[in-house]
Amino acid sequence: MKSDINLRHFYELDSTNSYLKSHMNEFPHKTIVVADQQTNGRGRGSNRWLSSNTNNLYMSILLKGPNLTAHHLSGLTEFLALIAADTIDHIDPLSIFKTQIKWPNDLMIDDKKICGILTESGNLENQVKRFYIGIGLNVNQEKFTDDIKNNVTSLKNITGINFDRYELLYKLAEKIVLYKDAVYLPDRILYLWKLHSGFIGRVMRFRQTSGTEIILGKAIDVSDDGALIIENVKGEKVSHYSGEISFIF
Ligand code: BTN
């Protein structure tokens, strides 16, 4: 691991993202906080991220940079999904199970979620800009609760092998820090991200974050500003900025 990464390990936190946010002034750029379990793990929107199982990876990275702006946030999320997918795909024997990205930032294997990413920002108006990148990766968990068991999986369930969580953490962290300047190349990131995605062209149900309407349609593309473009049954193409996909085909 690169020596300039500041790693903090905790047995238990409420949420690694929340912890980094409330201690941001104490920690330098490239601080990584990892917890064996979280009591209030947070997912996108108002979702929770169940984090009592100590066999998974719950980590957050603090990136500070004067040139980071709100404009970089969607590119950063895409970049992280790409880095995490590439890291997993380069670990034997996972290379034979291709990880696919599902909009906006879920990592899937065989249409089941193995990893979620929560990117948050702070103080973008001030001189020092900050991003808090939380990554939850299902590593060695074997059993999931009934409400999610058909939609999620873990690296262990896919391969039958136990993985070293810290080896995964180091590999991920090194790649993020090494390639973080790619966030200033949004076109390139979006291009690679689309190549790694597994949802464009598929028929899906889409539930908007605000509202209860379920949209039935086909994912057509992702726009430069990160919106999912869905063609609905009337043939209209509509952009959506937040919501949840579930596949039909
Ligand atoms: C999602 O897919 O909804 C995003 C899930 C992100 C979960 C991770 S676990 C580490 C970090 N701390 C949190 O509270 N959330 C993120």
Coordinates of N, CA and C and ligand atoms in Angstrom, one line a residue:
M1 N 0.8 -1.2 0.0 CA 0.0 0.0 0.0 C 0.9 1.2 0.0
K2 N 0.4 2.3 -0.7 CA 1.2 3.5 -0.7 C 1.3 4.1 0.7
S3 N 2.4 4.6 1.0 CA 2.6 5.1 2.4 C 1.9 6.4 2.7
D4 N 1.5 7.1 1.6 CA 0.9 8.4 1.9 C -0.6 8.3 2.1
I5 N -1.1 7.1 2.2 CA -2.6 6.9 2.5 C -2.7 6.8 4.0
N6 N -3.6 7.6 4.6 CA -3.8 7.5 6.0 C -4.9 6.6 6.4
L7 N -4.7 5.5 6.9 CA -5.7 4.5 7.2 C -6.1 4.4 8.6
R8 N -7.4 4.5 8.9 CA -8.0 4.4 10.2 C -8.9 3.2 10.3
H9 N -8.7 2.3 11.2 CA -9.5 1.1 11.3 C -10.3 1.2 12.6
F10 N -11.6 0.9 12.6 CA -12.4 0.9 13.8 C -13.2 -0.4 13.8
Y11 N -13.4 -0.9 15.0 CA -14.2 -2.1 15.1 C -15.7 -1.8 14.8
E12 N -16.2 -0.6 15.2 CA -17.6 -0.3 15.0 C -17.7 1.3 14.8
L13 N -18.5 1.7 13.8 CA -18.8 3.1 13.7 C -20.3 3.2 13.3
D14 N -20.9 4.4 13.5 CA -22.3 4.5 13.0 C -22.3 4.3 11.5
S15 N -21.4 5.2 10.8 CA -21.2 5.1 9.4 C -19.9 5.7 9.0
T16 N -19.1 5.0 8.2 CA -17.8 5.5 7.9 C -17.9 6.9 7.2
N17 N -18.9 7.1 6.3 CA -19.0 8.4 5.7 C -19.3 9.5 6.7
S18 N -20.3 9.2 7.6 CA -20.7 10.2 8.6 C -19.5 10.5 9.5
Y19 N -18.7 9.5 9.9 CA -17.5 9.7 10.7 C -16.5 10.6 10.0
L20 N -16.2 10.4 8.8 CA -15.3 11.2 8.0 C -15.8 12.6 8.0
K21 N -17.1 12.8 7.7 CA -17.7 14.1 7.6 C -17.5 14.9 8.9
S22 N -17.8 14.2 10.0 CA -17.7 15.0 11.2 C -16.3 15.2 11.8
H23 N -15.3 14.5 11.2 CA -13.9 14.7 11.6 C -13.1 15.2 10.5
M24 N -13.7 15.8 9.5 CA -13.0 16.2 8.2 C -11.8 17.1 8.5
N25 N -11.8 18.0 9.5 CA -10.7 18.9 9.7 C -9.5 18.2 10.3
E26 N -9.8 17.1 11.0 CA -8.7 16.4 11.6 C -7.9 15.5 10.6
F27 N -8.5 15.2 9.5 CA -7.9 14.2 8.6 C -7.4 14.8 7.3
P28 N -6.2 14.4 6.8 CA -5.7 14.9 5.6 C -6.4 14.2 4.3
H29 N -6.1 14.8 3.2 CA -6.5 14.2 1.9 C -6.1 12.8 1.9
K30 N -6.9 11.9 1.3 CA -6.5 10.5 1.1 C -6.6 9.7 2.4
T31 N -7.4 10.2 3.4 CA -7.6 9.4 4.6 C -8.7 8.3 4.3
I32 N -8.4 7.1 4.7 CA -9.4 6.0 4.5 C -9.9 5.5 5.9
V33 N -11.2 5.5 6.1 CA -11.7 5.0 7.3 C -12.4 3.7 7.0
V34 N -12.1 2.7 7.8 CA -12.7 1.4 7.6 C -13.3 0.9 8.9
A35 N -14.5 0.3 8.9 CA -15.1 -0.3 10.1 C -15.5 -1.7 9.9
D36 N -15.3 -2.5 10.9 CA -15.7 -3.9 10.7 C -17.2 -4.1 10.7
Q37 N -17.9 -3.1 11.4 CA -19.4 -3.1 11.2 C -19.9 -1.6 11.5
Q38 N -21.1 -1.3 10.9 CA -21.6 0.0 11.1 C -23.0 -0.2 11.7
T39 N -23.3 0.7 12.6 CA -24.6 0.7 13.3 C -25.7 1.4 12.5
N40 N -25.2 2.4 11.7 CA -26.2 3.2 10.9 C -25.7 3.4 9.5
G41 N -25.3 2.3 8.8 CA -24.8 2.3 7.5 C -25.8 3.0 6.5
R42 N -25.3 3.9 5.7 CA -26.3 4.7 4.8 C -26.1 4.3 3.4
G43 N -27.2 4.2 2.7 CA -27.1 3.9 1.2 C -27.6 5.2 0.5
R44 N -27.7 5.1 -0.8 CA -28.2 6.3 -1.6 C -29.6 6.7 -1.1
G45 N -29.9 8.0 -1.3 CA -31.2 8.5 -0.9 C -31.5 8.2 0.6
S46 N -32.6 7.7 0.9 CA -32.9 7.4 2.3 C -32.7 5.9 2.6
N47 N -32.0 5.2 1.7 CA -31.8 3.8 2.0 C -30.8 3.5 3.1
R48 N -31.0 2.4 3.7 CA -30.0 2.0 4.7 C -29.1 1.0 4.1
W49 N -27.9 0.8 4.6 CA -26.9 -0.2 4.2 C -26.7 -1.1 5.4
L50 N -27.3 -2.3 5.3 CA -27.2 -3.2 6.5 C -25.7 -3.6 6.6
S51 N -25.2 -3.4 7.9 CA -23.7 -3.5 8.0 C -23.3 -4.2 9.3
S52 N -24.2 -5.1 9.8 CA -23.8 -5.8 11.0 C -22.9 -7.0 10.8
N53 N -22.9 -7.4 9.5 CA -22.0 -8.6 9.2 C -20.6 -8.2 9.1
T54 N -19.7 -8.8 9.9 CA -18.3 -8.3 10.0 C -17.5 -9.0 8.9
N55 N -18.1 -9.7 7.9 CA -17.3 -10.3 6.9 C -17.2 -9.4 5.6
N56 N -17.8 -8.2 5.7 CA -17.8 -7.4 4.5 C -16.9 -6.2 4.6
L57 N -16.8 -5.4 3.6 CA -16.0 -4.2 3.6 C -16.9 -3.0 3.7
Y58 N -16.6 -2.2 4.7 CA -17.3 -0.9 4.8 C -16.2 0.2 4.9
M59 N -16.1 1.0 3.9 CA -15.0 1.9 3.9 C -15.4 3.3 3.3
S60 N -14.7 4.3 3.7 CA -14.9 5.6 3.1 C -13.5 6.3 2.9
I61 N -13.5 7.1 1.8 CA -12.2 7.8 1.5 C -12.5 9.3 1.5
L62 N -11.6 10.0 2.0 CA -11.7 11.5 2.0 C -10.8 12.0 0.9
L63 N -11.3 12.7 0.0 CA -10.5 13.4 -1.0 C -10.7 14.9 -0.9
K64 N -9.6 15.6 -0.8 CA -9.7 17.1 -0.7 C -8.9 17.6 -1.9
G65 N -9.4 18.6 -2.5 CA -8.7 19.2 -3.6 C -9.3 20.6 -4.0
P66 N -8.4 21.6 -4.2 CA -9.0 22.9 -4.5 C -9.7 23.0 -5.8
N67 N -9.4 22.0 -6.7 CA -10.0 22.1 -8.0 C -11.2 21.2 -8.1
L68 N -11.6 20.6 -7.1 CA -12.8 19.7 -7.1 C -14.0 20.6 -6.9
T69 N -15.0 20.5 -7.8 CA -16.2 21.2 -7.7 C -17.4 20.3 -7.8
A70 N -18.6 20.8 -7.6 CA -19.8 20.0 -7.6 C -19.9 19.4 -9.0
H71 N -19.4 20.0 -10.0 CA -19.4 19.5 -11.4 C -18.7 18.2 -11.5
H72 N -17.8 17.9 -10.6 CA -17.0 16.6 -10.7 C -17.7 15.5 -10.0
L73 N -18.8 15.8 -9.3 CA -19.4 14.7 -8.5 C -19.9 13.5 -9.2
S74 N -20.7 13.8 -10.3 CA -21.2 12.6 -11.0 C -20.1 11.8 -11.7
G75 N -19.1 12.6 -12.2 CA -17.9 11.9 -12.8 C -17.2 11.1 -11.8
L76 N -17.1 11.6 -10.6 CA -16.4 10.9 -9.5 C -17.1 9.6 -9.2
T77 N -18.4 9.7 -9.1 CA -19.1 8.4 -8.8 C -18.9 7.4 -9.9
E78 N -19.0 7.8 -11.1 CA -18.8 6.9 -12.3 C -17.3 6.3 -12.2
F79 N -16.4 7.2 -11.9 CA -15.0 6.8 -11.8 C -14.8 5.7 -10.7
L80 N -15.5 5.9 -9.6 CA -15.3 4.9 -8.5 C -16.0 3.6 -8.8
A81 N -17.1 3.7 -9.5 CA -17.7 2.4 -9.9 C -16.8 1.6 -10.8
L82 N -16.2 2.4 -11.7 CA -15.3 1.8 -12.7 C -14.0 1.2 -12.0
I83 N -13.5 1.9 -11.1 CA -12.3 1.5 -10.4 C -12.6 0.2 -9.5
A84 N -13.8 0.3 -8.9 CA -14.1 -0.9 -8.0 C -14.4 -2.1 -8.9
A85 N -15.1 -1.9 -10.0 CA -15.3 -3.0 -10.9 C -14.0 -3.6 -11.4
D86 N -13.1 -2.7 -11.8 CA -11.8 -3.2 -12.4 C -11.0 -3.9 -11.3
T87 N -11.1 -3.4 -10.1 CA -10.3 -4.1 -9.0 C -10.9 -5.5 -8.8
I88 N -12.2 -5.6 -8.7 CA -12.8 -6.9 -8.5 C -12.4 -7.9 -9.6
D89 N -12.5 -7.3 -10.9 CA -12.3 -8.2 -12.0 C -10.8 -8.7 -12.1
H90 N -9.9 -8.0 -11.4 CA -8.5 -8.4 -11.5 C -8.1 -9.3 -10.3
I91 N -9.0 -9.7 -9.5 CA -8.7 -10.6 -8.4 C -9.1 -12.1 -8.8
D92 N -8.1 -12.9 -8.8 CA -8.4 -14.3 -9.1 C -9.3 -14.9 -8.1
P93 N -10.3 -15.7 -8.4 CA -10.7 -16.1 -9.7 C -11.9 -15.3 -10.2
L94 N -12.0 -14.1 -9.7 CA -13.1 -13.2 -10.1 C -13.1 -12.7 -11.5
S95 N -11.9 -12.8 -12.1 CA -11.7 -12.3 -13.5 C -12.7 -13.0 -14.5
I96 N -13.1 -14.2 -14.1 CA -14.0 -14.9 -15.1 C -15.5 -14.5 -14.9
F97 N -15.8 -13.8 -13.8 CA -17.2 -13.4 -13.5 C -17.2 -11.9 -13.8
K98 N -17.6 -11.4 -14.9 CA -17.5 -10.0 -15.3 C -18.4 -9.2 -14.4
T99 N -17.8 -8.2 -13.8 CA -18.6 -7.2 -13.0 C -19.3 -6.2 -13.9
Q100 N -20.5 -6.0 -13.7 CA -21.2 -4.9 -14.6 C -21.7 -3.8 -13.7
I101 N -21.7 -2.6 -14.3 CA -22.2 -1.5 -13.5 C -23.7 -1.3 -13.9
K102 N -24.5 -1.1 -12.8 CA -25.9 -0.7 -13.1 C -26.1 0.7 -12.6
W103 N -26.7 1.5 -13.5 CA -26.9 2.9 -13.1 C -27.6 3.1 -11.8
P104 N -27.2 4.0 -10.9 CA -26.1 4.9 -11.2 C -24.7 4.4 -10.8
N105 N -24.7 3.6 -9.8 CA -23.4 3.2 -9.3 C -23.3 1.8 -8.6
D106 N -24.2 0.9 -8.9 CA -24.2 -0.4 -8.3 C -23.3 -1.3 -9.1
L107 N -22.6 -2.2 -8.4 CA -21.8 -3.2 -9.1 C -22.5 -4.5 -9.0
M108 N -22.7 -5.2 -10.1 CA -23.5 -6.4 -10.2 C -22.7 -7.5 -10.8
I109 N -23.0 -8.7 -10.2 CA -22.5 -9.9 -10.9 C -23.8 -10.8 -11.1
D110 N -24.0 -11.3 -12.3 CA -25.2 -12.1 -12.5 C -26.5 -11.4 -12.1
D111 N -26.6 -10.1 -12.3 CA -27.7 -9.3 -12.0 C -28.0 -9.2 -10.5
K112 N -27.0 -9.5 -9.7 CA -27.1 -9.4 -8.2 C -26.1 -8.3 -7.7
K113 N -26.5 -7.5 -6.8 CA -25.7 -6.5 -6.3 C -24.6 -7.0 -5.4
I114 N -23.3 -6.6 -5.6 CA -22.2 -6.9 -4.7 C -21.6 -5.7 -4.1
C115 N -21.9 -4.5 -4.7 CA -21.2 -3.4 -4.1 C -22.0 -2.1 -4.4
G116 N -22.1 -1.2 -3.4 CA -22.8 0.1 -3.5 C -21.8 1.2 -3.2
I117 N -22.0 2.3 -3.8 CA -21.1 3.5 -3.6 C -21.9 4.7 -3.3
L118 N -21.5 5.4 -2.2 CA -22.2 6.6 -1.8 C -21.2 7.7 -1.8
T119 N -21.4 8.6 -2.8 CA -20.4 9.8 -2.9 C -21.1 11.0 -2.4
E120 N -20.5 11.7 -1.4 CA -21.1 12.9 -0.9 C -20.0 14.0 -0.9
S121 N -20.4 15.2 -0.9 CA -19.5 16.3 -1.0 C -19.7 17.3 0.1
G122 N -18.7 18.1 0.4 CA -18.8 19.1 1.4 C -18.1 20.4 1.1
N123 N -18.6 21.5 1.6 CA -17.8 22.8 1.5 C -17.4 23.1 0.1
L124 N -18.2 22.9 -0.9 CA -17.8 23.2 -2.3 C -17.6 24.7 -2.6
E125 N -18.2 25.5 -1.8 CA -18.0 27.0 -2.0 C -16.7 27.4 -1.5
N126 N -16.2 26.8 -0.5 CA -15.0 27.2 0.2 C -13.7 26.8 -0.6
Q127 N -12.6 27.2 0.0 CA -11.3 27.0 -0.7 C -11.0 25.5 -0.8
V128 N -11.2 24.8 0.3 CA -10.9 23.3 0.3 C -12.1 22.5 0.0
K129 N -12.1 21.8 -1.1 CA -13.3 21.0 -1.5 C -13.1 19.6 -1.0
R130 N -14.2 19.0 -0.7 CA -14.1 17.7 -0.1 C -15.1 16.7 -0.7
F131 N -14.6 15.5 -0.9 CA -15.5 14.4 -1.3 C -15.4 13.3 -0.3
Y132 N -16.5 12.7 0.0 CA -16.5 11.5 0.9 C -17.1 10.4 0.1
I133 N -16.2 9.4 -0.1 CA -16.6 8.3 -1.0 C -16.8 7.0 -0.1
G134 N -18.0 6.6 0.0 CA -18.2 5.4 0.8 C -18.5 4.2 -0.1
I135 N -17.8 3.1 0.2 CA -17.9 1.9 -0.6 C -18.3 0.7 0.4
G136 N -19.4 0.0 0.0 CA -19.8 -1.1 0.7 C -19.7 -2.3 -0.2
L137 N -18.8 -3.3 0.1 CA -18.6 -4.4 -0.7 C -19.0 -5.7 0.0
N138 N -19.9 -6.5 -0.5 CA -20.2 -7.8 0.1 C -19.1 -8.8 -0.2
V139 N -18.3 -9.1 0.8 CA -17.1 -9.9 0.6 C -17.4 -11.4 1.0
N140 N -17.5 -11.7 2.3 CA -17.6 -13.1 2.7 C -18.9 -13.4 3.3
Q141 N -19.9 -12.5 3.2 CA -21.2 -12.8 3.8 C -21.9 -13.9 3.0
E142 N -22.5 -14.9 3.7 CA -23.1 -16.0 2.9 C -24.6 -15.9 2.9
K143 N -25.2 -15.4 4.0 CA -26.7 -15.4 4.1 C -27.1 -13.9 4.2
F144 N -28.2 -13.7 3.5 CA -28.8 -12.3 3.5 C -30.3 -12.4 3.9
T145 N -30.8 -11.4 4.4 CA -32.2 -11.4 4.9 C -33.2 -11.7 3.7
D146 N -34.4 -12.2 4.0 CA -35.3 -12.6 3.0 C -35.7 -11.5 2.0
D147 N -35.8 -10.2 2.5 CA -36.2 -9.1 1.6 C -35.2 -8.8 0.6
I148 N -33.9 -9.1 0.8 CA -32.9 -8.8 -0.2 C -32.2 -10.0 -0.9
K149 N -32.4 -11.2 -0.3 CA -31.6 -12.3 -0.7 C -31.6 -12.6 -2.2
N150 N -32.7 -12.3 -2.9 CA -32.8 -12.6 -4.4 C -32.0 -11.5 -5.2
N151 N -31.7 -10.4 -4.6 CA -31.1 -9.3 -5.3 C -29.7 -9.0 -5.0
V152 N -29.1 -9.6 -4.0 CA -27.8 -9.3 -3.6 C -26.9 -10.6 -3.5
T153 N -25.6 -10.4 -3.6 CA -24.8 -11.6 -3.5 C -23.4 -11.1 -2.9
S154 N -22.5 -12.0 -2.7 CA -21.2 -11.6 -2.2 C -20.1 -12.3 -3.0
L155 N -18.9 -11.9 -2.9 CA -17.8 -12.5 -3.6 C -17.7 -14.0 -3.2
K156 N -17.9 -14.3 -1.9 CA -17.8 -15.7 -1.4 C -18.9 -16.5 -2.1
N157 N -20.2 -16.0 -2.1 CA -21.3 -16.7 -2.7 C -21.0 -17.0 -4.2
I158 N -20.3 -16.1 -4.9 CA -20.1 -16.3 -6.3 C -19.0 -17.4 -6.6
T159 N -18.0 -17.4 -5.7 CA -16.8 -18.2 -6.0 C -16.6 -19.4 -5.0
G160 N -17.3 -19.3 -3.9 CA -17.0 -20.3 -2.9 C -15.8 -20.1 -2.1
I161 N -15.1 -19.0 -2.3 CA -13.8 -18.8 -1.7 C -13.9 -17.6 -0.7
N162 N -13.2 -17.7 0.4 CA -13.1 -16.6 1.4 C -12.0 -15.6 1.0
F163 N -12.3 -14.4 1.0 CA -11.4 -13.4 0.5 C -10.8 -12.6 1.7
D164 N -9.6 -12.1 1.6 CA -9.0 -11.2 2.6 C -9.5 -9.8 2.4
R165 N -10.4 -9.3 3.3 CA -11.0 -8.0 3.2 C -10.0 -6.9 3.1
Y166 N -8.8 -7.1 3.8 CA -7.9 -6.0 3.8 C -7.1 -5.9 2.5
E167 N -6.9 -7.1 1.9 CA -6.2 -7.1 0.6 C -7.0 -6.3 -0.4
L168 N -8.3 -6.6 -0.4 CA -9.3 -5.9 -1.3 C -9.3 -4.4 -1.0
L169 N -9.3 -4.1 0.3 CA -9.3 -2.7 0.7 C -8.0 -1.9 0.1
Y170 N -6.8 -2.6 0.3 CA -5.6 -1.9 -0.2 C -5.6 -1.8 -1.7
K171 N -6.1 -2.8 -2.4 CA -6.1 -2.8 -3.8 C -7.0 -1.6 -4.3
L172 N -8.2 -1.6 -3.7 CA -9.1 -0.5 -4.1 C -8.6 0.9 -3.8
A173 N -8.0 1.0 -2.6 CA -7.5 2.3 -2.2 C -6.4 2.8 -3.1
E174 N -5.5 1.9 -3.4 CA -4.3 2.3 -4.2 C -4.8 2.7 -5.6
K175 N -5.7 2.0 -6.1 CA -6.2 2.4 -7.5 C -6.9 3.7 -7.5
I176 N -7.7 3.9 -6.4 CA -8.5 5.2 -6.4 C -7.5 6.4 -6.3
V177 N -6.5 6.2 -5.5 CA -5.6 7.3 -5.3 C -4.7 7.5 -6.5
L178 N -4.3 6.4 -7.1 CA -3.4 6.4 -8.3 C -4.1 7.1 -9.5
Y179 N -5.4 6.8 -9.7 CA -6.1 7.3 -10.9 C -7.1 8.4 -10.6
K180 N -7.0 9.0 -9.4 CA -8.0 10.0 -9.0 C -8.1 11.2 -10.0
D181 N -6.9 11.5 -10.6 CA -7.0 12.7 -11.5 C -7.8 12.4 -12.7
A182 N -8.1 11.2 -13.0 CA -9.0 10.9 -14.1 C -10.3 11.6 -14.0
V183 N -10.7 12.0 -12.8 CA -11.9 12.6 -12.5 C -12.0 14.0 -13.3
Y184 N -10.8 14.5 -13.7 CA -10.8 15.7 -14.6 C -11.0 15.4 -16.1
L185 N -11.2 14.1 -16.4 CA -11.4 13.6 -17.8 C -12.8 13.0 -17.9
P186 N -13.9 13.8 -17.7 CA -15.2 13.2 -17.6 C -15.6 12.4 -18.8
D187 N -15.2 12.9 -20.0 CA -15.7 12.2 -21.2 C -15.1 10.8 -21.3
R188 N -13.8 10.7 -20.9 CA -13.1 9.4 -21.0 C -13.8 8.5 -19.9
I189 N -14.0 9.0 -18.8 CA -14.6 8.1 -17.7 C -16.0 7.6 -18.2
L190 N -16.8 8.5 -18.7 CA -18.1 8.1 -19.1 C -18.1 7.1 -20.2
Y191 N -17.1 7.2 -21.1 CA -17.0 6.3 -22.2 C -16.6 4.9 -21.6
L192 N -15.6 4.8 -20.7 CA -15.2 3.5 -20.2 C -16.3 2.9 -19.3
W193 N -17.0 3.8 -18.6 CA -18.1 3.4 -17.7 C -19.2 2.7 -18.5
K194 N -19.5 3.3 -19.6 CA -20.6 2.7 -20.5 C -20.1 1.4 -21.0
L195 N -18.9 1.2 -21.3 CA -18.4 -0.1 -21.8 C -18.5 -1.1 -20.7
H196 N -18.4 -0.7 -19.5 CA -18.5 -1.6 -18.3 C -19.9 -1.9 -17.8
S197 N -20.8 -1.1 -18.4 CA -22.2 -1.2 -17.9 C -23.0 -2.4 -18.5
G198 N -24.0 -2.8 -17.7 CA -24.8 -3.9 -18.2 C -26.2 -3.6 -18.3
F199 N -26.6 -2.4 -18.4 CA -28.0 -2.1 -18.4 C -28.5 -1.4 -19.7
I200 N -27.6 -0.8 -20.5 CA -28.1 -0.1 -21.7 C -28.7 -1.1 -22.7
G201 N -29.9 -0.8 -23.1 CA -30.6 -1.7 -24.1 C -31.5 -2.6 -23.4
R202 N -31.5 -2.6 -22.1 CA -32.4 -3.6 -21.4 C -33.7 -3.0 -21.0
V203 N -34.7 -3.9 -20.9 CA -36.1 -3.5 -20.5 C -36.1 -3.5 -19.0
M204 N -36.7 -2.5 -18.4 CA -36.7 -2.4 -17.0 C -37.9 -1.7 -16.4
R205 N -38.0 -1.9 -15.1 CA -38.9 -1.0 -14.3 C -38.1 0.0 -13.7
F206 N -38.6 1.3 -13.6 CA -37.8 2.3 -13.0 C -38.7 3.1 -12.0
R207 N -38.1 3.1 -10.8 CA -38.9 3.8 -9.7 C -38.2 5.1 -9.4
Q208 N -38.8 6.3 -9.6 CA -38.2 7.5 -9.3 C -38.0 7.7 -7.8
T209 N -36.9 8.4 -7.4 CA -36.7 8.6 -6.0 C -37.9 9.4 -5.4
S210 N -38.2 10.5 -6.1 CA -39.4 11.3 -5.6 C -40.6 10.8 -6.4
G211 N -41.6 10.4 -5.7 CA -42.8 9.9 -6.4 C -42.9 8.4 -6.4
T212 N -44.1 8.0 -6.7 CA -44.4 6.5 -6.5 C -44.6 5.8 -7.9
E213 N -44.5 6.6 -9.0 CA -44.8 6.1 -10.3 C -43.7 5.1 -10.7
I214 N -44.1 4.0 -11.3 CA -43.2 3.0 -11.8 C -43.2 3.2 -13.4
I215 N -42.0 3.4 -13.9 CA -41.9 3.6 -15.4 C -41.4 2.3 -16.0
L216 N -42.1 1.9 -17.1 CA -41.7 0.7 -17.8 C -41.1 1.2 -19.1
G217 N -39.9 0.7 -19.3 CA -39.2 1.2 -20.6 C -37.9 0.5 -20.8
K218 N -37.2 1.1 -21.7 CA -35.8 0.6 -22.1 C -34.8 1.6 -21.8
A219 N -33.7 1.2 -21.2 CA -32.6 2.2 -20.9 C -31.9 2.4 -22.3
I220 N -31.8 3.7 -22.7 CA -31.2 4.0 -24.0 C -29.8 4.5 -23.8
D221 N -29.5 5.3 -22.8 CA -28.2 5.9 -22.7 C -28.1 6.6 -21.4
V222 N -26.9 7.1 -21.1 CA -26.6 8.0 -20.0 C -26.1 9.3 -20.5
S223 N -26.6 10.4 -20.1 CA -26.2 11.7 -20.7 C -24.9 12.1 -20.0
D224 N -24.3 13.2 -20.6 CA -23.0 13.7 -20.1 C -23.1 14.1 -18.6
D225 N -24.3 14.5 -18.2 CA -24.4 15.0 -16.8 C -24.9 13.8 -15.9
G226 N -24.9 12.6 -16.4 CA -25.2 11.4 -15.5 C -26.6 11.0 -15.5
A227 N -27.5 11.6 -16.3 CA -28.9 11.2 -16.3 C -29.1 9.9 -17.1
L228 N -30.0 9.1 -16.5 CA -30.4 7.9 -17.2 C -31.5 8.2 -18.2
I229 N -31.3 7.9 -19.5 CA -32.3 8.2 -20.5 C -33.1 6.9 -20.8
I230 N -34.4 7.0 -20.5 CA -35.3 5.8 -20.7 C -36.3 6.1 -21.8
E231 N -36.5 5.1 -22.7 CA -37.5 5.2 -23.7 C -38.7 4.5 -23.1
N232 N -39.8 5.2 -23.0 CA -41.0 4.6 -22.4 C -41.8 3.9 -23.4
V233 N -42.9 3.3 -23.0 CA -43.7 2.4 -23.9 C -44.3 3.3 -25.1
K234 N -44.4 4.6 -24.9 CA -45.0 5.5 -25.9 C -43.9 5.9 -26.9
G235 N -42.7 5.5 -26.6 CA -41.5 5.9 -27.5 C -40.9 7.2 -27.1
E236 N -41.3 7.8 -26.0 CA -40.8 9.1 -25.5 C -39.5 8.8 -24.8
K237 N -38.5 9.6 -25.0 CA -37.2 9.5 -24.3 C -37.1 10.5 -23.2
V238 N -37.0 10.1 -22.0 CA -37.1 11.0 -20.8 C -35.8 10.7 -19.9
S239 N -35.2 11.9 -19.5 CA -34.0 11.8 -18.6 C -34.4 11.7 -17.2
H240 N -33.7 10.9 -16.4 CA -34.0 10.8 -15.0 C -32.7 10.9 -14.2
Y241 N -32.7 11.7 -13.1 CA -31.5 11.9 -12.4 C -31.4 11.1 -11.1
S242 N -32.5 10.6 -10.6 CA -32.3 9.7 -9.4 C -33.5 8.7 -9.4
G243 N -33.2 7.5 -9.0 CA -34.2 6.4 -9.0 C -33.5 5.1 -9.0
E244 N -34.3 4.1 -9.1 CA -33.9 2.7 -8.9 C -34.4 1.9 -10.1
I245 N -33.4 1.1 -10.6 CA -33.8 0.2 -11.8 C -34.0 -1.2 -11.3
S246 N -35.0 -1.8 -11.8 CA -35.1 -3.3 -11.7 C -35.3 -3.9 -13.0
F247 N -34.6 -4.9 -13.3 CA -34.6 -5.5 -14.7 C -35.8 -6.4 -14.9
I248 N -36.2 -6.4 -16.2 CA -37.2 -7.3 -16.6 C -36.5 -8.3 -17.5
F249 N -35.8 -7.8 -18.5 CA -35.0 -8.6 -19.4 C -33.6 -8.1 -19.4
Ligands
BTN1 C1 -25.9 2.3 -2.1 O1 -25.8 1.5 -3.0 O2 -27.0 2.6 -1.8 C2 -24.7 2.9 -1.5 C3 -24.2 2.1 -0.3 C4 -22.9 2.6 0.3 C5 -22.6 1.9 1.5 C6 -21.2 2.3 2.1 S1 -20.6 1.2 3.4 C7 -19.4 2.4 3.8 C8 -20.0 3.8 3.6 N1 -20.6 4.2 4.9 C9 -21.9 4.3 4.8 O3 -22.7 4.6 5.7 N2 -22.3 4.0 3.5 C10 -21.2 3.7 2.7

